[in-house]
mmCIF file with all atom_site columns, C-alpha atoms in Angstrom:
data_model
loop_
_atom_site.group_PDB
_atom_site.id
_atom_site.type_symbol
_atom_site.label_atom_id
_atom_site.label_alt_id
_atom_site.label_comp_id
_atom_site.label_asym_id
_atom_site.label_entity_id
_atom_site.label_seq_id
_atom_site.pdbx_PDB_ins_code
_atom_site.Cartn_x
_atom_site.Cartn_y
_atom_site.Cartn_z
_atom_site.occupancy
_atom_site.B_iso_or_equiv
_atom_site.pdbx_formal_charge
_atom_site.auth_seq_id
_atom_site.auth_comp_id
_atom_site.auth_asym_id
_atom_site.auth_atom_id
_atom_site.pdbx_PDB_model_num
ATOM 1   C CA . UNK A 1 1   ? -27.763 5.447   2.876   1.00 33.00 ? 1   UNK A CA 1
ATOM 2   C CA . UNK A 1 2   ? -25.667 7.997   0.993   1.00 37.00 ? 2   UNK A CA 1
ATOM 3   C CA . UNK A 1 3   ? -23.446 8.451   4.048   1.00 37.00 ? 3   UNK A CA 1
ATOM 4   C CA . UNK A 1 4   ? -22.913 4.710   4.385   1.00 38.00 ? 4   UNK A CA 1
ATOM 5   C CA . UNK A 1 5   ? -21.750 4.686   0.771   1.00 38.00 ? 5   UNK A CA 1
ATOM 6   C CA . UNK A 1 6   ? -19.486 7.645   1.458   1.00 38.00 ? 6   UNK A CA 1
ATOM 7   C CA . UNK A 1 7   ? -18.011 6.001   4.563   1.00 39.00 ? 7   UNK A CA 1
ATOM 8   C CA . UNK A 1 8   ? -17.406 2.739   2.708   1.00 39.00 ? 8   UNK A CA 1
ATOM 9   C CA . UNK A 1 9   ? -15.754 4.582   -0.170  1.00 39.00 ? 9   UNK A CA 1
ATOM 10  C CA . UNK A 1 10  ? -13.553 6.504   2.250   1.00 42.00 ? 10  UNK A CA 1
ATOM 11  C CA . UNK A 1 11  ? -12.548 3.307   4.046   1.00 41.00 ? 11  UNK A CA 1
ATOM 12  C CA . UNK A 1 12  ? -11.708 1.604   0.762   1.00 39.00 ? 12  UNK A CA 1
ATOM 13  C CA . UNK A 1 13  ? -9.716  4.619   -0.342  1.00 42.00 ? 13  UNK A CA 1
ATOM 14  C CA . UNK A 1 14  ? -7.749  4.715   2.918   1.00 43.00 ? 14  UNK A CA 1
ATOM 15  C CA . UNK A 1 15  ? -6.937  1.019   2.737   1.00 44.00 ? 15  UNK A CA 1
ATOM 16  C CA . UNK A 1 16  ? -6.240  1.062   -0.975  1.00 41.00 ? 16  UNK A CA 1
ATOM 17  C CA . UNK A 1 17  ? -3.668  3.824   -0.815  1.00 38.00 ? 17  UNK A CA 1
ATOM 18  C CA . UNK A 1 18  ? -1.369  1.885   1.431   1.00 38.00 ? 18  UNK A CA 1
ATOM 19  C CA . UNK A 1 19  ? -1.734  -1.547  -0.112  1.00 36.00 ? 19  UNK A CA 1
ATOM 20  C CA . UNK A 1 20  ? 1.434   -2.966  -1.644  1.00 39.00 ? 20  UNK A CA 1
ATOM 21  C CA . UNK A 1 21  ? -0.614  -4.587  -4.394  1.00 40.00 ? 21  UNK A CA 1
ATOM 22  C CA . UNK A 1 22  ? -1.459  -1.116  -5.691  1.00 38.00 ? 22  UNK A CA 1
ATOM 23  C CA . UNK A 1 23  ? 2.158   -0.816  -6.803  1.00 39.00 ? 23  UNK A CA 1
ATOM 24  C CA . UNK A 1 24  ? 1.618   -3.603  -9.320  1.00 43.00 ? 24  UNK A CA 1
ATOM 25  C CA . UNK A 1 25  ? -1.261  -1.853  -11.092 1.00 41.00 ? 25  UNK A CA 1
ATOM 26  C CA . UNK A 1 26  ? -0.710  -1.185  -14.767 1.00 42.00 ? 26  UNK A CA 1
ATOM 27  C CA . UNK A 1 27  ? -3.973  0.558   -15.566 1.00 43.00 ? 27  UNK A CA 1
ATOM 28  C CA . UNK A 1 28  ? -2.501  3.025   -18.050 1.00 42.00 ? 28  UNK A CA 1
ATOM 29  C CA . UNK A 1 29  ? -1.207  0.394   -20.462 1.00 44.00 ? 29  UNK A CA 1
ATOM 30  C CA . UNK A 1 30  ? -3.245  -1.988  -22.585 1.00 47.00 ? 30  UNK A CA 1
ATOM 31  C CA . UNK A 1 31  ? -0.887  -4.887  -23.086 1.00 57.00 ? 31  UNK A CA 1
ATOM 32  C CA . UNK A 1 32  ? -2.653  -8.076  -24.056 1.00 70.00 ? 32  UNK A CA 1
ATOM 33  C CA . UNK A 1 33  ? 0.094   -10.128 -25.687 1.00 81.00 ? 33  UNK A CA 1
ATOM 34  C CA . UNK A 1 34  ? 1.287   -13.067 -23.621 1.00 92.00 ? 34  UNK A CA 1
ATOM 35  C CA . UNK A 1 35  ? 4.880   -12.678 -22.449 1.00 94.00 ? 35  UNK A CA 1
ATOM 36  C CA . UNK A 1 36  ? 7.550   -14.844 -24.011 1.00 94.00 ? 36  UNK A CA 1
ATOM 37  C CA . UNK A 1 37  ? 9.400   -17.482 -22.017 1.00 95.00 ? 37  UNK A CA 1
ATOM 38  C CA . UNK A 1 38  ? 12.474  -15.222 -22.157 1.00 96.00 ? 38  UNK A CA 1
ATOM 39  C CA . UNK A 1 39  ? 10.510  -12.242 -20.795 1.00 96.00 ? 39  UNK A CA 1
ATOM 40  C CA . UNK A 1 40  ? 9.261   -14.389 -17.908 1.00 96.00 ? 40  UNK A CA 1
ATOM 41  C CA . UNK A 1 41  ? 12.785  -15.638 -17.193 1.00 96.00 ? 41  UNK A CA 1
ATOM 42  C CA . UNK A 1 42  ? 14.190  -12.105 -17.264 1.00 96.00 ? 42  UNK A CA 1
ATOM 43  C CA . UNK A 1 43  ? 11.365  -10.806 -15.107 1.00 95.00 ? 43  UNK A CA 1
ATOM 44  C CA . UNK A 1 44  ? 12.035  -13.449 -12.463 1.00 94.00 ? 44  UNK A CA 1
ATOM 45  C CA . UNK A 1 45  ? 15.678  -12.366 -12.425 1.00 95.00 ? 45  UNK A CA 1
ATOM 46  C CA . UNK A 1 46  ? 14.670  -8.700  -12.177 1.00 93.00 ? 46  UNK A CA 1
ATOM 47  C CA . UNK A 1 47  ? 12.328  -9.466  -9.269  1.00 91.00 ? 47  UNK A CA 1
ATOM 48  C CA . UNK A 1 48  ? 15.008  -11.567 -7.559  1.00 89.00 ? 48  UNK A CA 1
ATOM 49  C CA . UNK A 1 49  ? 17.419  -8.650  -7.761  1.00 90.00 ? 49  UNK A CA 1
ATOM 50  C CA . UNK A 1 50  ? 14.993  -5.987  -6.586  1.00 88.00 ? 50  UNK A CA 1
ATOM 51  C CA . UNK A 1 51  ? 12.959  -7.874  -3.998  1.00 82.00 ? 51  UNK A CA 1
ATOM 52  C CA . UNK A 1 52  ? 15.812  -8.700  -1.665  1.00 69.00 ? 52  UNK A CA 1
ATOM 53  C CA . UNK A 1 53  ? 15.693  -10.329 1.737   1.00 72.00 ? 53  UNK A CA 1
ATOM 54  C CA . UNK A 1 54  ? 15.343  -6.814  3.140   1.00 76.00 ? 54  UNK A CA 1
ATOM 55  C CA . UNK A 1 55  ? 11.974  -6.497  1.383   1.00 80.00 ? 55  UNK A CA 1
ATOM 56  C CA . UNK A 1 56  ? 10.227  -8.708  3.940   1.00 81.00 ? 56  UNK A CA 1
ATOM 57  C CA . UNK A 1 57  ? 11.756  -6.770  6.841   1.00 82.00 ? 57  UNK A CA 1
ATOM 58  C CA . UNK A 1 58  ? 10.782  -3.434  5.291   1.00 82.00 ? 58  UNK A CA 1
ATOM 59  C CA . UNK A 1 59  ? 7.270   -4.651  4.617   1.00 82.00 ? 59  UNK A CA 1
ATOM 60  C CA . UNK A 1 60  ? 6.950   -5.931  8.188   1.00 82.00 ? 60  UNK A CA 1
ATOM 61  C CA . UNK A 1 61  ? 8.109   -2.577  9.583   1.00 83.00 ? 61  UNK A CA 1
ATOM 62  C CA . UNK A 1 62  ? 5.589   -0.728  7.402   1.00 84.00 ? 62  UNK A CA 1
ATOM 63  C CA . UNK A 1 63  ? 2.719   -2.975  8.517   1.00 84.00 ? 63  UNK A CA 1
ATOM 64  C CA . UNK A 1 64  ? 3.655   -2.543  12.185  1.00 82.00 ? 64  UNK A CA 1
ATOM 65  C CA . UNK A 1 65  ? 3.939   1.239   11.774  1.00 81.00 ? 65  UNK A CA 1
ATOM 66  C CA . UNK A 1 66  ? 0.613   1.374   9.931   1.00 80.00 ? 66  UNK A CA 1
ATOM 67  C CA . UNK A 1 67  ? -1.074  -0.472  12.794  1.00 78.00 ? 67  UNK A CA 1
ATOM 68  C CA . UNK A 1 68  ? 0.094   2.241   15.175  1.00 75.00 ? 68  UNK A CA 1
ATOM 69  C CA . UNK A 1 69  ? -1.652  4.983   13.193  1.00 73.00 ? 69  UNK A CA 1
ATOM 70  C CA . UNK A 1 70  ? -4.607  3.027   11.780  1.00 75.00 ? 70  UNK A CA 1
ATOM 71  C CA . UNK A 1 71  ? -7.782  4.784   12.925  1.00 68.00 ? 71  UNK A CA 1
ATOM 72  C CA . UNK A 1 72  ? -9.633  1.461   13.062  1.00 70.00 ? 72  UNK A CA 1
ATOM 73  C CA . UNK A 1 73  ? -7.124  0.050   15.539  1.00 71.00 ? 73  UNK A CA 1
ATOM 74  C CA . UNK A 1 74  ? -6.940  3.031   17.886  1.00 68.00 ? 74  UNK A CA 1
ATOM 75  C CA . UNK A 1 75  ? -9.553  1.678   20.253  1.00 73.00 ? 75  UNK A CA 1
ATOM 76  C CA . UNK A 1 76  ? -7.867  -1.702  20.618  1.00 80.00 ? 76  UNK A CA 1
ATOM 77  C CA . UNK A 1 77  ? -5.646  -2.511  23.582  1.00 86.00 ? 77  UNK A CA 1
ATOM 78  C CA . UNK A 1 78  ? -1.931  -2.411  22.688  1.00 84.00 ? 78  UNK A CA 1
ATOM 79  C CA . UNK A 1 79  ? -1.606  -6.200  22.981  1.00 87.00 ? 79  UNK A CA 1
ATOM 80  C CA . UNK A 1 80  ? -4.498  -6.787  20.546  1.00 86.00 ? 80  UNK A CA 1
ATOM 81  C CA . UNK A 1 81  ? -3.254  -4.185  18.062  1.00 83.00 ? 81  UNK A CA 1
ATOM 82  C CA . UNK A 1 82  ? 0.234   -5.707  18.170  1.00 85.00 ? 82  UNK A CA 1
ATOM 83  C CA . UNK A 1 83  ? -1.186  -9.233  17.684  1.00 89.00 ? 83  UNK A CA 1
ATOM 84  C CA . UNK A 1 84  ? -3.230  -8.167  14.659  1.00 87.00 ? 84  UNK A CA 1
ATOM 85  C CA . UNK A 1 85  ? -0.299  -6.258  13.145  1.00 85.00 ? 85  UNK A CA 1
ATOM 86  C CA . UNK A 1 86  ? 2.086   -9.171  13.682  1.00 88.00 ? 86  UNK A CA 1
ATOM 87  C CA . UNK A 1 87  ? -0.450  -11.604 12.238  1.00 90.00 ? 87  UNK A CA 1
ATOM 88  C CA . UNK A 1 88  ? -0.920  -9.347  9.199   1.00 87.00 ? 88  UNK A CA 1
ATOM 89  C CA . UNK A 1 89  ? 2.846   -9.074  8.763   1.00 86.00 ? 89  UNK A CA 1
ATOM 90  C CA . UNK A 1 90  ? 3.345   -12.839 9.105   1.00 89.00 ? 90  UNK A CA 1
ATOM 91  C CA . UNK A 1 91  ? 0.578   -13.706 6.657   1.00 89.00 ? 91  UNK A CA 1
ATOM 92  C CA . UNK A 1 92  ? 1.764   -11.090 4.176   1.00 86.00 ? 92  UNK A CA 1
ATOM 93  C CA . UNK A 1 93  ? 5.343   -12.354 4.425   1.00 85.00 ? 93  UNK A CA 1
ATOM 94  C CA . UNK A 1 94  ? 4.106   -15.914 3.832   1.00 88.00 ? 94  UNK A CA 1
ATOM 95  C CA . UNK A 1 95  ? 2.342   -14.731 0.690   1.00 88.00 ? 95  UNK A CA 1
ATOM 96  C CA . UNK A 1 96  ? 5.264   -12.769 -0.789  1.00 87.00 ? 96  UNK A CA 1
ATOM 97  C CA . UNK A 1 97  ? 6.457   -15.647 -3.022  1.00 88.00 ? 97  UNK A CA 1
ATOM 98  C CA . UNK A 1 98  ? 2.940   -16.076 -4.428  1.00 91.00 ? 98  UNK A CA 1
ATOM 99  C CA . UNK A 1 99  ? 2.521   -12.313 -4.882  1.00 88.00 ? 99  UNK A CA 1
ATOM 100 C CA . UNK A 1 100 ? 5.820   -12.095 -6.744  1.00 88.00 ? 100 UNK A CA 1
ATOM 101 C CA . UNK A 1 101 ? 4.887   -15.055 -8.933  1.00 92.00 ? 101 UNK A CA 1
ATOM 102 C CA . UNK A 1 102 ? 1.535   -13.411 -9.716  1.00 92.00 ? 102 UNK A CA 1
ATOM 103 C CA . UNK A 1 103 ? 3.315   -10.141 -10.584 1.00 91.00 ? 103 UNK A CA 1
ATOM 104 C CA . UNK A 1 104 ? 5.827   -11.828 -12.901 1.00 94.00 ? 104 UNK A CA 1
ATOM 105 C CA . UNK A 1 105 ? 3.614   -12.111 -16.012 1.00 95.00 ? 105 UNK A CA 1
ATOM 106 C CA . UNK A 1 106 ? 2.352   -8.561  -15.459 1.00 94.00 ? 106 UNK A CA 1
ATOM 107 C CA . UNK A 1 107 ? 5.866   -7.129  -15.548 1.00 93.00 ? 107 UNK A CA 1
ATOM 108 C CA . UNK A 1 108 ? 6.880   -9.511  -18.336 1.00 96.00 ? 108 UNK A CA 1
ATOM 109 C CA . UNK A 1 109 ? 4.053   -8.222  -20.554 1.00 95.00 ? 109 UNK A CA 1
ATOM 110 C CA . UNK A 1 110 ? 4.965   -4.587  -19.954 1.00 95.00 ? 110 UNK A CA 1
ATOM 111 C CA . UNK A 1 111 ? 8.757   -4.637  -20.294 1.00 95.00 ? 111 UNK A CA 1
ATOM 112 C CA . UNK A 1 112 ? 10.572  -5.688  -23.435 1.00 95.00 ? 112 UNK A CA 1
ATOM 113 C CA . UNK A 1 113 ? 13.458  -8.151  -23.297 1.00 96.00 ? 113 UNK A CA 1
ATOM 114 C CA . UNK A 1 114 ? 15.884  -5.290  -23.970 1.00 96.00 ? 114 UNK A CA 1
ATOM 115 C CA . UNK A 1 115 ? 14.444  -3.248  -21.095 1.00 96.00 ? 115 UNK A CA 1
ATOM 116 C CA . UNK A 1 116 ? 14.577  -6.217  -18.740 1.00 97.00 ? 116 UNK A CA 1
ATOM 117 C CA . UNK A 1 117 ? 18.179  -6.954  -19.732 1.00 97.00 ? 117 UNK A CA 1
ATOM 118 C CA . UNK A 1 118 ? 19.079  -3.310  -19.077 1.00 97.00 ? 118 UNK A CA 1
ATOM 119 C CA . UNK A 1 119 ? 17.487  -3.167  -15.601 1.00 96.00 ? 119 UNK A CA 1
ATOM 120 C CA . UNK A 1 120 ? 19.018  -6.526  -14.715 1.00 96.00 ? 120 UNK A CA 1
ATOM 121 C CA . UNK A 1 121 ? 22.462  -5.288  -15.763 1.00 97.00 ? 121 UNK A CA 1
ATOM 122 C CA . UNK A 1 122 ? 21.978  -2.200  -13.624 1.00 97.00 ? 122 UNK A CA 1
ATOM 123 C CA . UNK A 1 123 ? 20.602  -3.919  -10.507 1.00 95.00 ? 123 UNK A CA 1
ATOM 124 C CA . UNK A 1 124 ? 23.247  -6.638  -10.778 1.00 95.00 ? 124 UNK A CA 1
ATOM 125 C CA . UNK A 1 125 ? 25.994  -3.977  -10.660 1.00 96.00 ? 125 UNK A CA 1
ATOM 126 C CA . UNK A 1 126 ? 27.508  -2.714  -7.398  1.00 97.00 ? 126 UNK A CA 1
ATOM 127 C CA . UNK A 1 127 ? 25.733  0.628   -7.837  1.00 97.00 ? 127 UNK A CA 1
ATOM 128 C CA . UNK A 1 128 ? 22.397  -1.072  -8.492  1.00 95.00 ? 128 UNK A CA 1
ATOM 129 C CA . UNK A 1 129 ? 22.795  -3.358  -5.470  1.00 93.00 ? 129 UNK A CA 1
ATOM 130 C CA . UNK A 1 130 ? 23.611  -0.342  -3.298  1.00 95.00 ? 130 UNK A CA 1
ATOM 131 C CA . UNK A 1 131 ? 20.525  1.509   -4.537  1.00 94.00 ? 131 UNK A CA 1
ATOM 132 C CA . UNK A 1 132 ? 18.263  -1.477  -3.856  1.00 91.00 ? 132 UNK A CA 1
ATOM 133 C CA . UNK A 1 133 ? 19.719  -1.908  -0.370  1.00 90.00 ? 133 UNK A CA 1
ATOM 134 C CA . UNK A 1 134 ? 19.192  1.773   0.432   1.00 93.00 ? 134 UNK A CA 1
ATOM 135 C CA . UNK A 1 135 ? 15.706  1.709   -1.063  1.00 90.00 ? 135 UNK A CA 1
ATOM 136 C CA . UNK A 1 136 ? 14.705  -1.180  1.191   1.00 87.00 ? 136 UNK A CA 1
ATOM 137 C CA . UNK A 1 137 ? 16.261  0.555   4.191   1.00 88.00 ? 137 UNK A CA 1
ATOM 138 C CA . UNK A 1 138 ? 14.426  3.824   3.583   1.00 91.00 ? 138 UNK A CA 1
ATOM 139 C CA . UNK A 1 139 ? 11.047  2.295   2.618   1.00 86.00 ? 139 UNK A CA 1
ATOM 140 C CA . UNK A 1 140 ? 9.512   2.142   6.141   1.00 86.00 ? 140 UNK A CA 1
ATOM 141 C CA . UNK A 1 141 ? 10.553  5.698   7.002   1.00 89.00 ? 141 UNK A CA 1
ATOM 142 C CA . UNK A 1 142 ? 9.447   7.016   3.601   1.00 89.00 ? 142 UNK A CA 1
ATOM 143 C CA . UNK A 1 143 ? 6.098   5.245   4.015   1.00 85.00 ? 143 UNK A CA 1
ATOM 144 C CA . UNK A 1 144 ? 5.647   6.805   7.462   1.00 84.00 ? 144 UNK A CA 1
ATOM 145 C CA . UNK A 1 145 ? 6.467   10.246  6.046   1.00 88.00 ? 145 UNK A CA 1
ATOM 146 C CA . UNK A 1 146 ? 3.979   9.783   3.204   1.00 85.00 ? 146 UNK A CA 1
ATOM 147 C CA . UNK A 1 147 ? 1.287   8.706   5.656   1.00 81.00 ? 147 UNK A CA 1
ATOM 148 C CA . UNK A 1 148 ? 1.551   12.048  7.485   1.00 84.00 ? 148 UNK A CA 1
ATOM 149 C CA . UNK A 1 149 ? -0.435  13.646  4.652   1.00 84.00 ? 149 UNK A CA 1
ATOM 150 C CA . UNK A 1 150 ? -3.262  11.086  4.885   1.00 80.00 ? 150 UNK A CA 1
ATOM 151 C CA . UNK A 1 151 ? -5.351  13.101  7.392   1.00 80.00 ? 151 UNK A CA 1
ATOM 152 C CA . UNK A 1 152 ? -5.315  16.054  4.989   1.00 85.00 ? 152 UNK A CA 1
ATOM 153 C CA . UNK A 1 153 ? -6.247  13.777  2.082   1.00 83.00 ? 153 UNK A CA 1
ATOM 154 C CA . UNK A 1 154 ? -9.068  12.208  4.094   1.00 81.00 ? 154 UNK A CA 1
ATOM 155 C CA . UNK A 1 155 ? -10.420 15.626  5.126   1.00 84.00 ? 155 UNK A CA 1
ATOM 156 C CA . UNK A 1 156 ? -10.447 16.723  1.481   1.00 87.00 ? 156 UNK A CA 1
ATOM 157 C CA . UNK A 1 157 ? -12.120 13.470  0.499   1.00 85.00 ? 157 UNK A CA 1
ATOM 158 C CA . UNK A 1 158 ? -14.839 13.961  3.123   1.00 84.00 ? 158 UNK A CA 1
ATOM 159 C CA . UNK A 1 159 ? -15.378 17.561  1.980   1.00 87.00 ? 159 UNK A CA 1
ATOM 160 C CA . UNK A 1 160 ? -15.730 16.541  -1.666  1.00 89.00 ? 160 UNK A CA 1
ATOM 161 C CA . UNK A 1 161 ? -18.053 13.678  -0.787  1.00 86.00 ? 161 UNK A CA 1
ATOM 162 C CA . UNK A 1 162 ? -20.196 16.006  1.305   1.00 85.00 ? 162 UNK A CA 1
ATOM 163 C CA . UNK A 1 163 ? -20.242 18.497  -1.538  1.00 87.00 ? 163 UNK A CA 1
ATOM 164 C CA . UNK A 1 164 ? -21.405 15.713  -3.864  1.00 89.00 ? 164 UNK A CA 1
ATOM 165 C CA . UNK A 1 165 ? -24.015 14.319  -1.456  1.00 88.00 ? 165 UNK A CA 1
ATOM 166 C CA . UNK A 1 166 ? -25.138 17.642  0.014   1.00 88.00 ? 166 UNK A CA 1
ATOM 167 C CA . UNK A 1 167 ? -23.971 17.248  3.622   1.00 87.00 ? 167 UNK A CA 1
ATOM 168 C CA . UNK A 1 168 ? -24.336 19.989  6.185   1.00 88.00 ? 168 UNK A CA 1
ATOM 169 C CA . UNK A 1 169 ? -21.432 21.127  8.405   1.00 86.00 ? 169 UNK A CA 1
ATOM 170 C CA . UNK A 1 170 ? -22.300 18.673  11.181  1.00 88.00 ? 170 UNK A CA 1
ATOM 171 C CA . UNK A 1 171 ? -22.434 15.754  8.785   1.00 86.00 ? 171 UNK A CA 1
ATOM 172 C CA . UNK A 1 172 ? -19.088 16.820  7.316   1.00 85.00 ? 172 UNK A CA 1
ATOM 173 C CA . UNK A 1 173 ? -17.477 16.840  10.778  1.00 84.00 ? 173 UNK A CA 1
ATOM 174 C CA . UNK A 1 174 ? -19.011 13.434  11.521  1.00 85.00 ? 174 UNK A CA 1
ATOM 175 C CA . UNK A 1 175 ? -17.682 12.023  8.247   1.00 81.00 ? 175 UNK A CA 1
ATOM 176 C CA . UNK A 1 176 ? -14.201 13.449  8.839   1.00 80.00 ? 176 UNK A CA 1
ATOM 177 C CA . UNK A 1 177 ? -14.204 11.963  12.330  1.00 80.00 ? 177 UNK A CA 1
ATOM 178 C CA . UNK A 1 178 ? -15.389 8.588   11.064  1.00 78.00 ? 178 UNK A CA 1
ATOM 179 C CA . UNK A 1 179 ? -12.698 8.546   8.388   1.00 73.00 ? 179 UNK A CA 1
ATOM 180 C CA . UNK A 1 180 ? -10.086 9.288   11.065  1.00 70.00 ? 180 UNK A CA 1
ATOM 181 C CA . UNK A 1 181 ? -11.518 6.522   13.266  1.00 67.00 ? 181 UNK A CA 1
ATOM 182 C CA . UNK A 1 182 ? -12.718 8.902   15.939  1.00 67.00 ? 182 UNK A CA 1
ATOM 183 C CA . UNK A 1 183 ? -15.596 7.798   18.109  1.00 54.00 ? 183 UNK A CA 1
ATOM 184 C CA . UNK A 1 184 ? -18.637 9.941   17.313  1.00 53.00 ? 184 UNK A CA 1
ATOM 185 C CA . UNK A 1 185 ? -19.917 12.050  20.156  1.00 46.00 ? 185 UNK A CA 1
ATOM 186 C CA . UNK A 1 186 ? -23.672 12.065  20.618  1.00 47.00 ? 186 UNK A CA 1
ATOM 187 C CA . UNK A 1 187 ? -25.188 15.542  20.413  1.00 47.00 ? 187 UNK A CA 1
ATOM 188 C CA . UNK A 1 188 ? -26.366 17.060  23.673  1.00 46.00 ? 188 UNK A CA 1
ATOM 189 C CA . UNK A 1 189 ? -30.094 17.091  24.246  1.00 48.00 ? 189 UNK A CA 1
ATOM 190 C CA . UNK A 1 190 ? -31.627 20.304  25.521  1.00 47.00 ? 190 UNK A CA 1
#
């Protein structure tokens, strides 16, 4: 049972690290006041400026790239993996307006009107527009580069979980393999 819990935690961790929704988390700040109408208006403008048309393309590229390296999809035929990735990208793209609308009050509660006016002024400038365009262009490649450290992170996670649960070396290897999506090999019988 303890290993099932460990595997589930590892799977949640792997999925959670790459989820775009994680970027909207504001766990470190306790802001309970409702945003003003002006803060909401400014936040919508800020989101409009920073979530350009390129955002959907960048997101789609990241989802497709993630499907190529996803341990859970390795065993699927290329056509199936591509279908699932494209479906995920399509459904995510369809939900972007709702996601942005859901994020609006979160940002509006955190940023003051003065801060929102300042970021809007910046992102509405030529320099700000150039930075947003380059950010959207580099996002898929930066995401792919960041994902290269995931195997190391997952190995460390498995080691710490085994330390916590008291795994032996064989169980640690099995957990690391499961986290990477490798098919377990049955031990040889003598």
